[in-house]
Amino acid sequence: MGKRFDSLVFPGGKSKACTFSYDDGVVQDRRLAPLLRERGIKCTFNLNAGLLGHADMGGFPGRPDLDISKVEAAEAAQLYAGHEIAGHGLYHSALDTVGTPLAAYEIAEDKRRLEQISGKPLRMFAYPFGVYGRETMEALRLAGYRGARTIKSTGQFSIPEDFLEWNPTCHHNDPRLMELAREFLDGVPFFPMLFYVWGHAYEFDADHNWQVMETLADFLALHRDRIWFATNGEILDYVTAYRRLIYSVDGSMIYNPSAADVTIRTSMTQTVLLKAGAVTRVEETPL
């Protein structure tokens, strides 16, 4: 075989993926979820099962006028349809401070309740307050979680090595938000790029800046032909399938043991679709 630099390509032959992640299941999600859905953008909403339906007017420090009440459990499945429901701890405790047994309970019981609401196993989590340690990560693994978002914004578009330590690109209040979005779109299309925005929907009410999300969503939706819009879990599943590919010693055959098709780029001009559960022969690429 000739020289190769195989790289991941997202579904539809796209080199760019975009995902959103919003925390706490607040009533402002009733505006955010359809806002994104109407533009074909997907989001992972991280909920605290023990707080659903909890009324909380003025519970935000220094903002007695801010409503941070939580959505009702009965409305969650329909509200977040087309998006993803993920875990955020049963009561939003700081999991690395409450002791391993309680942390494990908050993680597992939150997951159990949310799985009953969503009707499917959860695979994504977001660390409450962004705090975590090795024991927290292990508790997530034992509960069946495969990915978890931090609050360490990177300003970059990379795919995480460890999905249980998934750092986003930026918060929606980052002053470089639109600059980063344009940089994402202008990036070289030969290597995968992931744009990941996170936040809390109540912040749009607090800052009176819903136009920030509307402007960003409209801009990204204009380029849907170049972007794969996916939930956190969908990206995790796809990248995991890519990482499970098995190559023959000379690279002429690739076995995809996963249940999902995967596309790779083998040269500047050639992409190859690797069908689920099949061995694909790869033609020699010109030097």
PDB file of C-alpha atoms in Angstrom:
ATOM      1  CA  MET A   1       0.000   0.000   0.000  1.00  0.00           C
ATOM      2  CA  GLY A   2       1.076   3.579  -0.570  1.00  0.00           C
ATOM      3  CA  LYS A   3       1.519   6.233   2.086  1.00  0.00           C
ATOM      4  CA  ARG A   4      -1.615   6.688   4.195  1.00  0.00           C
ATOM      5  CA  PHE A   5      -2.793   9.052   6.890  1.00  0.00           C
ATOM      6  CA  ASP A   6      -6.180   7.562   7.737  1.00  0.00           C
ATOM      7  CA  SER A   7      -8.507   9.873   9.623  1.00  0.00           C
ATOM      8  CA  LEU A   8     -12.062   9.934  10.854  1.00  0.00           C
ATOM      9  CA  VAL A   9     -14.850  11.343   8.696  1.00  0.00           C
ATOM     10  CA  PHE A  10     -18.253  12.007  10.248  1.00  0.00           C
ATOM     11  CA  PRO A  11     -21.516  10.618   8.808  1.00  0.00           C
ATOM     12  CA  GLY A  12     -22.460  12.011   5.436  1.00  0.00           C
ATOM     13  CA  GLY A  13     -18.805  12.439   4.527  1.00  0.00           C
ATOM     14  CA  LYS A  14     -18.535  15.558   6.705  1.00  0.00           C
ATOM     15  CA  SER A  15     -15.315  16.588   8.433  1.00  0.00           C
ATOM     16  CA  LYS A  16     -17.045  18.811  11.007  1.00  0.00           C
ATOM     17  CA  ALA A  17     -19.329  17.917  13.897  1.00  0.00           C
ATOM     18  CA  CYS A  18     -21.166  20.174  16.326  1.00  0.00           C
ATOM     19  CA  THR A  19     -22.794  19.418  19.657  1.00  0.00           C
ATOM     20  CA  PHE A  20     -24.309  21.353  22.560  1.00  0.00           C
ATOM     21  CA  SER A  21     -24.644  20.540  26.266  1.00  0.00           C
ATOM     22  CA  TYR A  22     -26.927  22.353  28.747  1.00  0.00           C
ATOM     23  CA  ASP A  23     -27.259  21.649  32.432  1.00  0.00           C
ATOM     24  CA  ASP A  24     -29.799  21.404  35.260  1.00  0.00           C
ATOM     25  CA  GLY A  25     -33.092  20.831  33.404  1.00  0.00           C
ATOM     26  CA  VAL A  26     -34.309  24.368  34.059  1.00  0.00           C
ATOM     27  CA  VAL A  27     -37.607  25.800  32.793  1.00  0.00           C
ATOM     28  CA  GLN A  28     -35.721  27.895  30.233  1.00  0.00           C
ATOM     29  CA  ASP A  29     -35.054  24.609  28.413  1.00  0.00           C
ATOM     30  CA  ARG A  30     -38.657  24.920  27.244  1.00  0.00           C
ATOM     31  CA  ARG A  31     -37.411  27.691  24.980  1.00  0.00           C
ATOM     32  CA  LEU A  32     -33.937  26.364  24.231  1.00  0.00           C
ATOM     33  CA  ALA A  33     -34.845  22.813  23.205  1.00  0.00           C
ATOM     34  CA  PRO A  34     -37.276  23.825  20.409  1.00  0.00           C
ATOM     35  CA  LEU A  35     -35.033  26.725  19.367  1.00  0.00           C
ATOM     36  CA  LEU A  36     -32.266  24.256  18.553  1.00  0.00           C
ATOM     37  CA  ARG A  37     -34.550  21.511  17.259  1.00  0.00           C
ATOM     38  CA  GLU A  38     -36.192  23.842  14.722  1.00  0.00           C
ATOM     39  CA  ARG A  39     -32.736  24.524  13.245  1.00  0.00           C
ATOM     40  CA  GLY A  40     -31.730  20.875  13.115  1.00  0.00           C
ATOM     41  CA  ILE A  41     -29.214  21.269  15.946  1.00  0.00           C
ATOM     42  CA  LYS A  42     -28.937  18.621  18.660  1.00  0.00           C
ATOM     43  CA  CYS A  43     -28.168  19.118  22.336  1.00  0.00           C
ATOM     44  CA  THR A  44     -27.482  16.953  25.359  1.00  0.00           C
ATOM     45  CA  PHE A  45     -29.509  18.112  28.349  1.00  0.00           C
ATOM     46  CA  ASN A  46     -28.029  17.081  31.710  1.00  0.00           C
ATOM     47  CA  LEU A  47     -30.699  16.591  34.378  1.00  0.00           C
ATOM     48  CA  ASN A  48     -30.853  16.080  38.142  1.00  0.00           C
ATOM     49  CA  ALA A  49     -33.628  13.511  38.594  1.00  0.00           C
ATOM     50  CA  GLY A  50     -34.073  14.357  42.278  1.00  0.00           C
ATOM     51  CA  LEU A  51     -34.770  18.016  41.492  1.00  0.00           C
ATOM     52  CA  LEU A  52     -37.211  17.677  38.579  1.00  0.00           C
ATOM     53  CA  GLY A  53     -40.347  19.699  39.263  1.00  0.00           C
ATOM     54  CA  HIS A  54     -38.604  21.667  42.018  1.00  0.00           C
ATOM     55  CA  ALA A  55     -39.707  25.335  42.163  1.00  0.00           C
ATOM     56  CA  ASP A  56     -36.777  27.665  42.705  1.00  0.00           C
ATOM     57  CA  MET A  57     -37.468  31.355  42.230  1.00  0.00           C
ATOM     58  CA  GLY A  58     -34.560  33.451  43.413  1.00  0.00           C
ATOM     59  CA  GLY A  59     -32.325  30.521  44.292  1.00  0.00           C
ATOM     60  CA  PHE A  60     -29.429  31.883  42.264  1.00  0.00           C
ATOM     61  CA  PRO A  61     -26.954  33.860  44.410  1.00  0.00           C
ATOM     62  CA  GLY A  62     -27.452  37.587  44.025  1.00  0.00           C
ATOM     63  CA  ARG A  63     -30.418  37.219  41.669  1.00  0.00           C
ATOM     64  CA  PRO A  64     -33.688  37.076  43.644  1.00  0.00           C
ATOM     65  CA  ASP A  65     -35.607  37.738  40.407  1.00  0.00           C
ATOM     66  CA  LEU A  66     -34.201  34.780  38.475  1.00  0.00           C
ATOM     67  CA  ASP A  67     -36.342  31.675  38.053  1.00  0.00           C
ATOM     68  CA  ILE A  68     -34.184  28.537  38.071  1.00  0.00           C
ATOM     69  CA  SER A  69     -37.058  26.127  38.652  1.00  0.00           C
ATOM     70  CA  LYS A  70     -36.742  22.692  37.065  1.00  0.00           C
ATOM     71  CA  VAL A  71     -38.934  21.120  34.411  1.00  0.00           C
ATOM     72  CA  GLU A  72     -41.386  18.415  35.412  1.00  0.00           C
ATOM     73  CA  ALA A  73     -40.402  14.772  35.038  1.00  0.00           C
ATOM     74  CA  ALA A  74     -43.628  14.129  33.110  1.00  0.00           C
ATOM     75  CA  GLU A  75     -42.719  16.619  30.376  1.00  0.00           C
ATOM     76  CA  ALA A  76     -39.057  15.704  29.939  1.00  0.00           C
ATOM     77  CA  ALA A  77     -39.399  12.977  27.305  1.00  0.00           C
ATOM     78  CA  GLN A  78     -41.424  15.184  24.974  1.00  0.00           C
ATOM     79  CA  LEU A  79     -39.527  18.392  25.733  1.00  0.00           C
ATOM     80  CA  TYR A  80     -36.157  16.836  24.902  1.00  0.00           C
ATOM     81  CA  ALA A  81     -37.360  14.758  21.947  1.00  0.00           C
ATOM     82  CA  GLY A  82     -34.709  14.699  19.236  1.00  0.00           C
ATOM     83  CA  HIS A  83     -32.082  15.719  21.773  1.00  0.00           C
ATOM     84  CA  GLU A  84     -30.446  13.609  24.498  1.00  0.00           C
ATOM     85  CA  ILE A  85     -31.184  13.257  28.203  1.00  0.00           C
ATOM     86  CA  ALA A  86     -28.039  12.751  30.287  1.00  0.00           C
ATOM     87  CA  GLY A  87     -27.106  12.525  33.957  1.00  0.00           C
ATOM     88  CA  HIS A  88     -25.979  15.366  36.203  1.00  0.00           C
ATOM     89  CA  GLY A  89     -26.160  13.796  39.674  1.00  0.00           C
ATOM     90  CA  LEU A  90     -29.335  13.127  41.651  1.00  0.00           C
ATOM     91  CA  TYR A  91     -29.261  16.401  43.633  1.00  0.00           C
ATOM     92  CA  HIS A  92     -26.414  18.276  41.892  1.00  0.00           C
ATOM     93  CA  SER A  93     -23.963  17.546  44.707  1.00  0.00           C
ATOM     94  CA  ALA A  94     -20.234  18.195  44.296  1.00  0.00           C
ATOM     95  CA  LEU A  95     -19.384  14.541  43.839  1.00  0.00           C
ATOM     96  CA  ASP A  96     -15.733  14.631  44.847  1.00  0.00           C
ATOM     97  CA  THR A  97     -16.592  16.167  48.238  1.00  0.00           C
ATOM     98  CA  VAL A  98     -19.424  13.984  49.557  1.00  0.00           C
ATOM     99  CA  GLY A  99     -17.652  10.656  49.982  1.00  0.00           C
ATOM    100  CA  THR A 100     -17.465   7.779  47.557  1.00  0.00           C
ATOM    101  CA  PRO A 101     -20.594   5.888  48.725  1.00  0.00           C
ATOM    102  CA  LEU A 102     -22.874   8.927  48.457  1.00  0.00           C
ATOM    103  CA  ALA A 103     -21.331   9.989  45.151  1.00  0.00           C
ATOM    104  CA  ALA A 104     -21.902   6.496  43.758  1.00  0.00           C
ATOM    105  CA  TYR A 105     -25.521   6.595  44.924  1.00  0.00           C
ATOM    106  CA  GLU A 106     -26.152  10.037  43.408  1.00  0.00           C
ATOM    107  CA  ILE A 107     -24.707   8.855  40.093  1.00  0.00           C
ATOM    108  CA  ALA A 108     -26.487   5.503  39.916  1.00  0.00           C
ATOM    109  CA  GLU A 109     -29.904   6.574  41.256  1.00  0.00           C
ATOM    110  CA  ASP A 110     -29.971   9.638  39.000  1.00  0.00           C
ATOM    111  CA  LYS A 111     -29.202   7.372  36.057  1.00  0.00           C
ATOM    112  CA  ARG A 112     -31.869   4.842  37.026  1.00  0.00           C
ATOM    113  CA  ARG A 113     -34.600   7.475  37.281  1.00  0.00           C
ATOM    114  CA  LEU A 114     -33.607   9.268  34.079  1.00  0.00           C
ATOM    115  CA  GLU A 115     -33.499   6.015  32.156  1.00  0.00           C
ATOM    116  CA  GLN A 116     -37.114   5.418  33.172  1.00  0.00           C
ATOM    117  CA  ILE A 117     -37.996   8.892  31.869  1.00  0.00           C
ATOM    118  CA  SER A 118     -36.047   8.653  28.612  1.00  0.00           C
ATOM    119  CA  GLY A 119     -36.822   5.010  27.911  1.00  0.00           C
ATOM    120  CA  LYS A 120     -33.221   4.163  27.069  1.00  0.00           C
ATOM    121  CA  PRO A 121     -29.891   3.571  28.822  1.00  0.00           C
ATOM    122  CA  LEU A 122     -27.921   6.758  29.478  1.00  0.00           C
ATOM    123  CA  ARG A 123     -24.312   7.005  28.339  1.00  0.00           C
ATOM    124  CA  MET A 124     -23.478  10.677  28.977  1.00  0.00           C
ATOM    125  CA  PHE A 125     -23.014  12.695  32.174  1.00  0.00           C
ATOM    126  CA  ALA A 126     -21.966  16.229  33.121  1.00  0.00           C
ATOM    127  CA  TYR A 127     -19.989  16.824  36.321  1.00  0.00           C
ATOM    128  CA  PRO A 128     -21.926  19.062  38.759  1.00  0.00           C
ATOM    129  CA  PHE A 129     -19.932  22.271  39.303  1.00  0.00           C
ATOM    130  CA  GLY A 130     -17.319  20.742  36.988  1.00  0.00           C
ATOM    131  CA  VAL A 131     -15.624  18.961  39.884  1.00  0.00           C
ATOM    132  CA  TYR A 132     -14.469  15.361  39.653  1.00  0.00           C
ATOM    133  CA  GLY A 133     -11.610  13.037  40.464  1.00  0.00           C
ATOM    134  CA  ARG A 134     -10.477   9.533  39.610  1.00  0.00           C
ATOM    135  CA  GLU A 135     -12.953   7.971  42.065  1.00  0.00           C
ATOM    136  CA  THR A 136     -15.831   9.918  40.501  1.00  0.00           C
ATOM    137  CA  MET A 137     -14.794   8.751  37.040  1.00  0.00           C
ATOM    138  CA  GLU A 138     -14.638   5.161  38.256  1.00  0.00           C
ATOM    139  CA  ALA A 139     -18.101   5.459  39.800  1.00  0.00           C
ATOM    140  CA  LEU A 140     -19.391   6.653  36.426  1.00  0.00           C
ATOM    141  CA  ARG A 141     -17.813   3.679  34.674  1.00  0.00           C
ATOM    142  CA  LEU A 142     -19.324   1.255  37.167  1.00  0.00           C
ATOM    143  CA  ALA A 143     -22.759   2.822  36.654  1.00  0.00           C
ATOM    144  CA  GLY A 144     -22.447   2.296  32.910  1.00  0.00           C
ATOM    145  CA  TYR A 145     -21.605   5.827  31.812  1.00  0.00           C
ATOM    146  CA  ARG A 146     -19.180   6.129  28.915  1.00  0.00           C
ATOM    147  CA  GLY A 147     -18.731   9.892  28.677  1.00  0.00           C
ATOM    148  CA  ALA A 148     -18.789  12.968  30.926  1.00  0.00           C
ATOM    149  CA  ARG A 149     -18.399  16.667  30.224  1.00  0.00           C
ATOM    150  CA  THR A 150     -16.203  18.998  32.225  1.00  0.00           C
ATOM    151  CA  ILE A 151     -16.352  22.818  32.284  1.00  0.00           C
ATOM    152  CA  LYS A 152     -12.750  23.246  31.090  1.00  0.00           C
ATOM    153  CA  SER A 153     -13.263  25.186  27.876  1.00  0.00           C
ATOM    154  CA  THR A 154     -10.376  24.660  25.463  1.00  0.00           C
ATOM    155  CA  GLY A 155     -11.077  27.048  22.589  1.00  0.00           C
ATOM    156  CA  GLN A 156     -10.231  24.100  20.342  1.00  0.00           C
ATOM    157  CA  PHE A 157     -12.059  21.565  18.175  1.00  0.00           C
ATOM    158  CA  SER A 158     -10.421  18.312  19.182  1.00  0.00           C
ATOM    159  CA  ILE A 159     -11.951  14.928  19.943  1.00  0.00           C
ATOM    160  CA  PRO A 160     -11.191  13.755  23.506  1.00  0.00           C
ATOM    161  CA  GLU A 161      -8.838  10.879  24.157  1.00  0.00           C
ATOM    162  CA  ASP A 162     -10.917   9.901  27.211  1.00  0.00           C
ATOM    163  CA  PHE A 163     -14.623  10.665  26.867  1.00  0.00           C
ATOM    164  CA  LEU A 164     -15.015  10.610  30.653  1.00  0.00           C
ATOM    165  CA  GLU A 165     -12.935  13.791  30.647  1.00  0.00           C
ATOM    166  CA  TRP A 166     -14.560  15.585  27.751  1.00  0.00           C
ATOM    167  CA  ASN A 167     -13.564  19.251  27.647  1.00  0.00           C
ATOM    168  CA  PRO A 168     -15.863  21.509  25.577  1.00  0.00           C
ATOM    169  CA  THR A 169     -14.773  24.172  23.109  1.00  0.00           C
ATOM    170  CA  CYS A 170     -16.409  27.080  24.937  1.00  0.00           C
ATOM    171  CA  HIS A 171     -19.265  28.409  27.024  1.00  0.00           C
ATOM    172  CA  HIS A 172     -21.877  30.404  25.124  1.00  0.00           C
ATOM    173  CA  ASN A 173     -20.804  33.554  27.017  1.00  0.00           C
ATOM    174  CA  ASP A 174     -17.263  33.291  25.718  1.00  0.00           C
ATOM    175  CA  PRO A 175     -16.506  36.638  24.023  1.00  0.00           C
ATOM    176  CA  ARG A 176     -14.894  34.670  21.181  1.00  0.00           C
ATOM    177  CA  LEU A 177     -17.992  32.542  20.544  1.00  0.00           C
ATOM    178  CA  MET A 178     -18.730  33.684  16.995  1.00  0.00           C
ATOM    179  CA  GLU A 179     -15.032  33.971  16.192  1.00  0.00           C
ATOM    180  CA  LEU A 180     -14.627  30.338  17.228  1.00  0.00           C
ATOM    181  CA  ALA A 181     -17.675  29.344  15.176  1.00  0.00           C
ATOM    182  CA  ARG A 182     -16.178  30.965  12.082  1.00  0.00           C
ATOM    183  CA  GLU A 183     -12.781  29.412  12.796  1.00  0.00           C
ATOM    184  CA  PHE A 184     -14.519  26.051  13.035  1.00  0.00           C
ATOM    185  CA  LEU A 185     -16.176  26.525   9.648  1.00  0.00           C
ATOM    186  CA  ASP A 186     -12.996  27.821   8.013  1.00  0.00           C
ATOM    187  CA  GLY A 187     -10.801  24.983   9.298  1.00  0.00           C
ATOM    188  CA  VAL A 188      -9.011  22.642   6.903  1.00  0.00           C
ATOM    189  CA  PRO A 189     -11.622  20.035   5.863  1.00  0.00           C
ATOM    190  CA  PHE A 190      -9.224  17.077   5.770  1.00  0.00           C
ATOM    191  CA  PHE A 191      -9.196  16.362   9.508  1.00  0.00           C
ATOM    192  CA  PRO A 192     -12.157  15.993  11.893  1.00  0.00           C
ATOM    193  CA  MET A 193     -13.171  19.073  13.874  1.00  0.00           C
ATOM    194  CA  LEU A 194     -15.662  19.145  16.767  1.00  0.00           C
ATOM    195  CA  PHE A 195     -17.315  22.367  17.974  1.00  0.00           C
ATOM    196  CA  TYR A 196     -18.782  21.891  21.476  1.00  0.00           C
ATOM    197  CA  VAL A 197     -20.769  24.637  23.249  1.00  0.00           C
ATOM    198  CA  TRP A 198     -22.094  24.360  26.811  1.00  0.00           C
ATOM    199  CA  GLY A 199     -23.957  26.386  29.397  1.00  0.00           C
ATOM    200  CA  HIS A 200     -27.189  26.745  31.376  1.00  0.00           C
ATOM    201  CA  ALA A 201     -30.367  28.012  29.727  1.00  0.00           C
ATOM    202  CA  TYR A 202     -31.234  30.221  32.721  1.00  0.00           C
ATOM    203  CA  GLU A 203     -28.142  32.296  31.894  1.00  0.00           C
ATOM    204  CA  PHE A 204     -29.932  33.653  28.823  1.00  0.00           C
ATOM    205  CA  ASP A 205     -32.636  35.076  31.089  1.00  0.00           C
ATOM    206  CA  ALA A 206     -30.087  36.301  33.622  1.00  0.00           C
ATOM    207  CA  ASP A 207     -28.035  38.108  30.977  1.00  0.00           C
ATOM    208  CA  HIS A 208     -30.950  39.073  28.708  1.00  0.00           C
ATOM    209  CA  ASN A 209     -29.059  37.654  25.746  1.00  0.00           C
ATOM    210  CA  TRP A 210     -31.114  34.947  24.049  1.00  0.00           C
ATOM    211  CA  GLN A 211     -29.973  36.549  20.802  1.00  0.00           C
ATOM    212  CA  VAL A 212     -26.519  35.040  21.425  1.00  0.00           C
ATOM    213  CA  MET A 213     -27.893  31.537  20.984  1.00  0.00           C
ATOM    214  CA  GLU A 214     -30.237  32.550  18.174  1.00  0.00           C
ATOM    215  CA  THR A 215     -27.392  34.161  16.235  1.00  0.00           C
ATOM    216  CA  LEU A 216     -25.066  31.196  16.748  1.00  0.00           C
ATOM    217  CA  ALA A 217     -27.723  28.624  15.872  1.00  0.00           C
ATOM    218  CA  ASP A 218     -28.773  30.504  12.734  1.00  0.00           C
ATOM    219  CA  PHE A 219     -25.148  30.809  11.618  1.00  0.00           C
ATOM    220  CA  LEU A 220     -24.405  27.122  12.115  1.00  0.00           C
ATOM    221  CA  ALA A 221     -27.675  26.008  10.498  1.00  0.00           C
ATOM    222  CA  LEU A 222     -26.702  27.848   7.314  1.00  0.00           C
ATOM    223  CA  HIS A 223     -23.844  25.363   6.953  1.00  0.00           C
ATOM    224  CA  ARG A 224     -25.733  22.143   7.681  1.00  0.00           C
ATOM    225  CA  ASP A 225     -24.382  20.684   4.429  1.00  0.00           C
ATOM    226  CA  ARG A 226     -20.894  20.727   6.021  1.00  0.00           C
ATOM    227  CA  ILE A 227     -21.698  19.971   9.675  1.00  0.00           C
ATOM    228  CA  TRP A 228     -22.909  16.815  11.391  1.00  0.00           C
ATOM    229  CA  PHE A 229     -25.187  17.989  14.214  1.00  0.00           C
ATOM    230  CA  ALA A 230     -25.221  15.302  16.884  1.00  0.00           C
ATOM    231  CA  THR A 231     -25.803  14.737  20.572  1.00  0.00           C
ATOM    232  CA  ASN A 232     -22.856  14.040  22.864  1.00  0.00           C
ATOM    233  CA  GLY A 233     -23.811  10.371  22.940  1.00  0.00           C
ATOM    234  CA  GLU A 234     -24.033  10.064  19.163  1.00  0.00           C
ATOM    235  CA  ILE A 235     -20.539  11.498  18.790  1.00  0.00           C
ATOM    236  CA  LEU A 236     -19.225   9.187  21.503  1.00  0.00           C
ATOM    237  CA  ASP A 237     -20.751   6.138  19.780  1.00  0.00           C
ATOM    238  CA  TYR A 238     -19.418   7.064  16.354  1.00  0.00           C
ATOM    239  CA  VAL A 239     -15.877   7.832  17.492  1.00  0.00           C
ATOM    240  CA  THR A 240     -15.844   4.655  19.587  1.00  0.00           C
ATOM    241  CA  ALA A 241     -16.815   2.653  16.504  1.00  0.00           C
ATOM    242  CA  TYR A 242     -13.972   4.313  14.589  1.00  0.00           C
ATOM    243  CA  ARG A 243     -11.492   3.466  17.334  1.00  0.00           C
ATOM    244  CA  ARG A 244     -12.553  -0.188  17.249  1.00  0.00           C
ATOM    245  CA  LEU A 245     -11.617  -0.683  13.594  1.00  0.00           C
ATOM    246  CA  ILE A 246      -9.293  -3.624  13.009  1.00  0.00           C
ATOM    247  CA  TYR A 247      -6.652  -3.391  10.251  1.00  0.00           C
ATOM    248  CA  SER A 248      -4.864  -6.138   8.366  1.00  0.00           C
ATOM    249  CA  VAL A 249      -1.089  -5.978   8.594  1.00  0.00           C
ATOM    250  CA  ASP A 250      -0.737  -4.320   5.164  1.00  0.00           C
ATOM    251  CA  GLY A 251      -3.738  -2.014   5.621  1.00  0.00           C
ATOM    252  CA  SER A 252      -5.572  -3.414   2.605  1.00  0.00           C
ATOM    253  CA  MET A 253      -8.438  -4.782   4.719  1.00  0.00           C
ATOM    254  CA  ILE A 254     -10.330  -3.109   7.549  1.00  0.00           C
ATOM    255  CA  TYR A 255     -12.862  -4.883   9.735  1.00  0.00           C
ATOM    256  CA  ASN A 256     -15.573  -2.815  11.372  1.00  0.00           C
ATOM    257  CA  PRO A 257     -16.887  -4.918  14.309  1.00  0.00           C
ATOM    258  CA  SER A 258     -19.420  -2.286  15.397  1.00  0.00           C
ATOM    259  CA  ALA A 259     -23.117  -2.030  14.572  1.00  0.00           C
ATOM    260  CA  ALA A 260     -22.644   1.390  12.928  1.00  0.00           C
ATOM    261  CA  ASP A 261     -21.136   2.274   9.563  1.00  0.00           C
ATOM    262  CA  VAL A 262     -17.950   4.350   9.771  1.00  0.00           C
ATOM    263  CA  THR A 263     -16.346   6.552   7.130  1.00  0.00           C
ATOM    264  CA  ILE A 264     -12.605   7.205   6.994  1.00  0.00           C
ATOM    265  CA  ARG A 265     -10.373   9.341   4.819  1.00  0.00           C
ATOM    266  CA  THR A 266      -7.360   7.490   3.374  1.00  0.00           C
ATOM    267  CA  SER A 267      -5.989  10.328   1.241  1.00  0.00           C
ATOM    268  CA  MET A 268      -6.691  13.934   0.345  1.00  0.00           C
ATOM    269  CA  THR A 269      -9.161  12.758  -2.308  1.00  0.00           C
ATOM    270  CA  GLN A 270     -10.406   9.374  -1.104  1.00  0.00           C
ATOM    271  CA  THR A 271     -12.920   8.407   1.568  1.00  0.00           C
ATOM    272  CA  VAL A 272     -14.004   4.850   2.323  1.00  0.00           C
ATOM    273  CA  LEU A 273     -17.275   3.703   3.874  1.00  0.00           C
ATOM    274  CA  LEU A 274     -16.712   0.800   6.264  1.00  0.00           C
ATOM    275  CA  LYS A 275     -19.987  -1.063   6.636  1.00  0.00           C
ATOM    276  CA  ALA A 276     -21.019  -2.345  10.052  1.00  0.00           C
ATOM    277  CA  GLY A 277     -19.900  -5.891  10.767  1.00  0.00           C
ATOM    278  CA  ALA A 278     -18.026  -6.202   7.488  1.00  0.00           C
ATOM    279  CA  VAL A 279     -14.495  -6.357   6.117  1.00  0.00           C
ATOM    280  CA  THR A 280     -13.758  -3.658   3.538  1.00  0.00           C
ATOM    281  CA  ARG A 281     -10.910  -3.824   1.054  1.00  0.00           C
ATOM    282  CA  VAL A 282      -9.125  -0.529   0.616  1.00  0.00           C
ATOM    283  CA  GLU A 283      -7.663   0.338  -2.750  1.00  0.00           C
ATOM    284  CA  GLU A 284      -4.061   1.415  -2.881  1.00  0.00           C
ATOM    285  CA  THR A 285      -3.797   5.178  -2.796  1.00  0.00           C
ATOM    286  CA  PRO A 286      -1.480   6.963  -5.249  1.00  0.00           C
ATOM    287  CA  LEU A 287       1.742   8.389  -3.873  1.00  0.00           C
TER     288      LEU A 287
END
